[in-house]
Amino acid sequence: MTQQISDSALRVIRHEFDRQILTGLHSSASLAVFKNGIQVVDLVRGTLHAHPLFRVFSMGKPLAAAVLWRYKARGHFEWETPIAEFWPEFGTRGKSGVTIGHVLSHSAGLASSESIPVNDYGDWGRVISHIEDMTPTTVPGSTVQYHSRTFGWIVGEIASRISGLPFEEAFAREVTLPLGLKNTAFTIEQAELGRVVPIDASDDWVDHGVVNSVNSVELSQLMMPAGSMITTAQDVARFYSAISGNGKTNGVPWLPADVVAEVTSLQAEGSDATTGNYSRLGFGVRLPSEPPNQYASTDNHSTVGHGGMATCTGWASLEDDVAVAYITNRLQLEMPNKMRLHDMSKVVRESLIDNADQVKNAAAGAGESLNTGDERTWPGKDWQVAEPEELGFDHQKLAEAGRFQTVLAAGQPYRIMVVRHGKIAAEWNFQSDPIARAHQASASKSTFSSILGIAVQENVIKSENDRVADYYPEMLDVASGQGPKEGRYAFPENDGITFRQLIGNTSGYMKPDEAPGKVFNYQTFGMNILTHAIASAYNLYKTSNPEHGAGFGTLTEWKIRNPIDGSWSWKYSNFDMHTGAKLGVFGYMTSYQMSSRDMARMGWLWLNQGRWNGTQIIPSEWIENATKVSSEILANEPQERHVYGLGFWCNDHGQVWPDLPRDSFAASGAGNQHIWVCPSLDLVIVQSPGTYPSRGAFDSYEQIEDRRSMQGLLGRIVDSITR
């Protein structure tokens, strides 16, 4: 935590936090507060474990709903879309008109879970079958009635039907990974139970038997998205900070502002048909009721959040950019619980709003990432298109380049896009779908490099010169006969391979007589080792179950795709291998599927030194170094092979495109996928596919000559620039 509020304000908050424990309201608690995207309060008392976890019950409902928020942002549905469109079996027994919005606003008429046997809770499929057999008890959309348990199962199944993923994996991809929630899940391994703070109950709590139930090992392993979440106050407050930050966290987009506005606006209200309490609901969140309420809000629109069974609250102040999570370990009756949450929220609200200017100034002084915008042009969901003359091209010469492309293609398909000053100047397509996604092959190496730079900056990997085996020892566990082909397996020398050598294709991995760092030898399997090692450093890859981990592709979504509004997909893929190949270690390449526009988006990010619309996505120093020929190649290879940096083909020694600017560089891959970037001309050219051949190995002399032949088109486009 970085302290960004006055000591006096922090003392006031700490005093109320301690008072509640000292007066016996609970024995353990945790409080986390974010202001302007920065954590300013982090308090934990009364726990035995140094890194405690708390059960938060229904506090997890908004986090579960957030998976659908993200799918809504991508255009998968409207709030009024019937659930049966994705889940046909749901549409029986009067449920054909139940919409996604009805469920998220607790007005679907499916509040009761009495028809679902408790013994079936551990079987997702059986639970879903029971829900399919339900009949709404009220007309969908007419009545507010809190869906205490059914909410999570319905939301989870909708998400799975849309994504094709188990809900826990969809949840990781859309919520925990992009927001960096490292301690949040709906189930927990038995080995981690020692971190979980036990729940107890006040003396006047009616059913003390519930204490044993909620603390049981069995419940901790039941997937119940409406009420089984185990997490930390820090993670929940970070989630609400993305909401209070209008969909961004530290300037990085997570949810579009218009979707945030829809989710947090009033969608349903009325006396709850079960409890009689007056409820005001958005899509998965609650708005304040009459004061005093658990958010300590005196108006009815500027705060949203959710509590958890008589123990905790989390909320976001939309006007003040304050996010709070307060979690306790004692079940209390409704009024005493409301008042302890209200009192804590009130002190936090008053302290931070009174100190808002101080917090903001301190944050700026600390060098935090504040998204102040940028005078350059940045693509939104799509690119702007401009006339060539407007972007400094001679229209006739650029047209001649297009005609040259037609002749060069000789009837073969191609897609060419020319981007300058952040706008599309020309787009030429022949027998190719202009918006289809294409496999990037080795052009992906440049994206791999970008993630490595981010991992080093975030100190997840200490240095590019670290030994890879320290992070991914499995790379050495490939014996003779287990490699990709005869004679390829892990040699003792591979123990010293560094991340820099892998991304620079000088590692010599599984290649005899190639000492690490001495020979430029382009390879694929070394890239798989690189991506698995980085993903393992983020705890996202396991060789024992590679197809079910979040994987390096998800890491790319989190770190690059989502912050720049990309739309590409990814999958694991493998070459055909012999039966003894140890694919879980060196296989399972991350295969990106990109449109030309997404490729151009990556090029524009690299051209701008890793910066996107005011936010530094990739460290600029990394891009600067990665796009120059590596020191390993300069020291060990002849001049004509001075062509490669750290995941990029580089022209700083004039050996790739001798007649083109020396600052140009490219991502290149099989299938004629190329992203050529020229910062001095503010120019990005994408070919997907291109038109020049790809002969031989990627580090062969033939391939180098082919790259030089690329000048025919690139040179004509460059020559058409007049200013």
Coordinates of N, CA, C and O in Angstrom, one line a residue, residues 65-79 104 242-243 246-248 254-267 282-285 304 318 381:
A65 N -21.3 -11.4 -11.5 CA -22.1 -10.7 -12.5 C -21.1 -10.0 -13.5 O -21.5 -9.8 -14.7
A66 N -19.9 -9.6 -13.0 CA -19.0 -8.8 -13.9 C -18.6 -9.6 -15.1 O -18.2 -9.0 -16.1
V67 N -18.6 -10.9 -15.1 CA -18.3 -11.7 -16.3 C -19.3 -11.3 -17.4 O -19.0 -11.1 -18.5
L68 N -20.6 -11.2 -17.0 CA -21.6 -10.9 -18.0 C -21.5 -9.4 -18.4 O -21.8 -9.0 -19.5
W69 N -21.1 -8.5 -17.5 CA -20.9 -7.1 -17.9 C -19.9 -7.1 -19.0 O -20.0 -6.3 -20.0
R70 N -18.8 -7.9 -18.9 CA -17.7 -7.8 -19.9 C -18.3 -8.4 -21.2 O -17.9 -7.9 -22.3
Y71 N -19.1 -9.4 -21.2 CA -19.7 -10.0 -22.4 C -20.6 -9.0 -23.0 O -20.7 -8.9 -24.3
K72 N -21.4 -8.3 -22.2 CA -22.3 -7.2 -22.7 C -21.4 -6.2 -23.5 O -21.8 -5.7 -24.6
A73 N -20.3 -5.8 -22.9 CA -19.4 -4.8 -23.5 C -18.9 -5.3 -24.9 O -18.7 -4.4 -25.8
R74 N -18.8 -6.6 -25.1 CA -18.3 -7.1 -26.4 C -19.4 -7.3 -27.4 O -19.2 -7.8 -28.5
G75 N -20.7 -7.0 -27.0 CA -21.8 -7.1 -27.9 C -22.4 -8.5 -28.0 O -23.2 -8.8 -28.9
H76 N -22.2 -9.4 -27.0 CA -22.8 -10.7 -27.1 C -24.3 -10.7 -26.8 O -25.0 -11.6 -27.3
F77 N -24.8 -9.7 -26.2 CA -26.2 -9.7 -25.9 C -26.6 -8.3 -25.5 O -25.8 -7.4 -25.2
E78 N -27.9 -8.1 -25.3 CA -28.5 -6.9 -24.7 C -29.1 -7.3 -23.4 O -29.3 -8.5 -23.1
W79 N -29.3 -6.3 -22.5 CA -29.9 -6.7 -21.2 C -31.3 -7.3 -21.4 O -31.7 -8.1 -20.6
L104 N -30.1 -10.3 -13.3 CA -29.1 -9.4 -12.7 C -29.8 -8.4 -11.8 O -29.1 -7.9 -10.8
A242 N -12.3 -0.3 -9.9 CA -12.5 -0.3 -11.3 C -13.9 0.3 -11.7 O -14.0 1.0 -12.8
I243 N -14.8 0.2 -10.8 CA -16.2 0.7 -11.0 C -16.1 2.2 -10.7 O -16.6 3.1 -11.5
N246 N -14.8 4.6 -13.3 CA -15.5 4.6 -14.5 C -15.0 3.6 -15.5 O -14.9 3.8 -16.7
G247 N -14.7 2.4 -15.0 CA -14.3 1.3 -15.9 C -12.8 1.1 -16.1 O -12.4 0.2 -16.8
K248 N -12.0 1.9 -15.4 CA -10.6 1.8 -15.6 C -9.9 1.6 -14.2 O -10.4 2.0 -13.2
W254 N -11.0 -1.5 -18.3 CA -11.5 -2.9 -18.0 C -12.9 -3.0 -18.5 O -13.3 -4.0 -19.0
L255 N -13.7 -2.0 -18.3 CA -15.1 -2.0 -18.7 C -15.5 -0.6 -19.3 O -15.1 0.4 -18.7
P256 N -16.1 -0.6 -20.5 CA -16.5 0.7 -21.1 C -17.4 1.5 -20.2 O -18.2 1.0 -19.4
A257 N -17.2 2.8 -20.2 CA -17.9 3.7 -19.3 C -19.4 3.6 -19.5 O -20.2 3.7 -18.5
D258 N -19.9 3.4 -20.7 CA -21.3 3.3 -20.9 C -21.9 2.0 -20.3 O -23.0 2.1 -19.7
V259 N -21.1 0.9 -20.2 CA -21.6 -0.3 -19.5 C -21.6 0.0 -18.0 O -22.5 -0.5 -17.3
V260 N -20.6 0.6 -17.5 CA -20.6 1.0 -16.1 C -21.8 1.8 -15.7 O -22.5 1.5 -14.7
A261 N -22.2 2.8 -16.6 CA -23.3 3.6 -16.3 C -24.6 2.8 -16.3 O -25.5 3.0 -15.4
E262 N -24.7 1.8 -17.2 CA -25.9 0.9 -17.2 C -26.0 0.0 -16.0 O -27.0 -0.1 -15.4
V263 N -24.9 -0.6 -15.7 CA -24.8 -1.5 -14.5 C -25.2 -0.8 -13.2 O -25.9 -1.4 -12.4
T264 N -24.7 0.4 -13.1 CA -24.8 1.1 -11.8 C -26.1 2.0 -11.7 O -26.3 2.6 -10.7
S265 N -26.9 2.1 -12.8 CA -28.1 2.8 -12.7 C -29.3 2.0 -12.2 O -29.2 0.8 -12.2
L266 N -30.3 2.6 -11.7 CA -31.4 1.9 -11.1 C -32.2 1.1 -12.1 O -32.6 1.7 -13.1
Q267 N -32.3 -0.2 -11.9 CA -33.0 -1.0 -12.9 C -34.3 -1.6 -12.3 O -35.2 -2.0 -13.0
G282 N -29.3 -2.3 -9.4 CA -28.7 -2.2 -10.7 C -28.6 -3.6 -11.4 O -29.4 -4.5 -11.0
F283 N -27.6 -3.8 -12.2 CA -27.4 -5.1 -12.8 C -26.3 -5.8 -12.1 O -25.2 -5.8 -12.4
G284 N -26.7 -6.4 -10.9 CA -25.7 -7.2 -10.1 C -25.2 -6.4 -8.9 O -24.5 -7.0 -8.1
V285 N -25.6 -5.1 -8.8 CA -25.2 -4.3 -7.6 C -26.4 -3.7 -7.0 O -27.5 -3.6 -7.6
V304 N -22.8 2.4 -5.3 CA -23.3 1.1 -5.6 C -22.4 0.1 -4.9 O -21.2 0.4 -4.6
L318 N -19.3 6.6 -7.0 CA -19.1 7.0 -8.3 C -18.6 8.5 -8.5 O -17.9 8.8 -9.5
K381 N -12.9 1.6 -30.8 CA -13.3 0.2 -31.2 C -12.9 0.0 -32.6 O -12.6 -1.2 -33.0

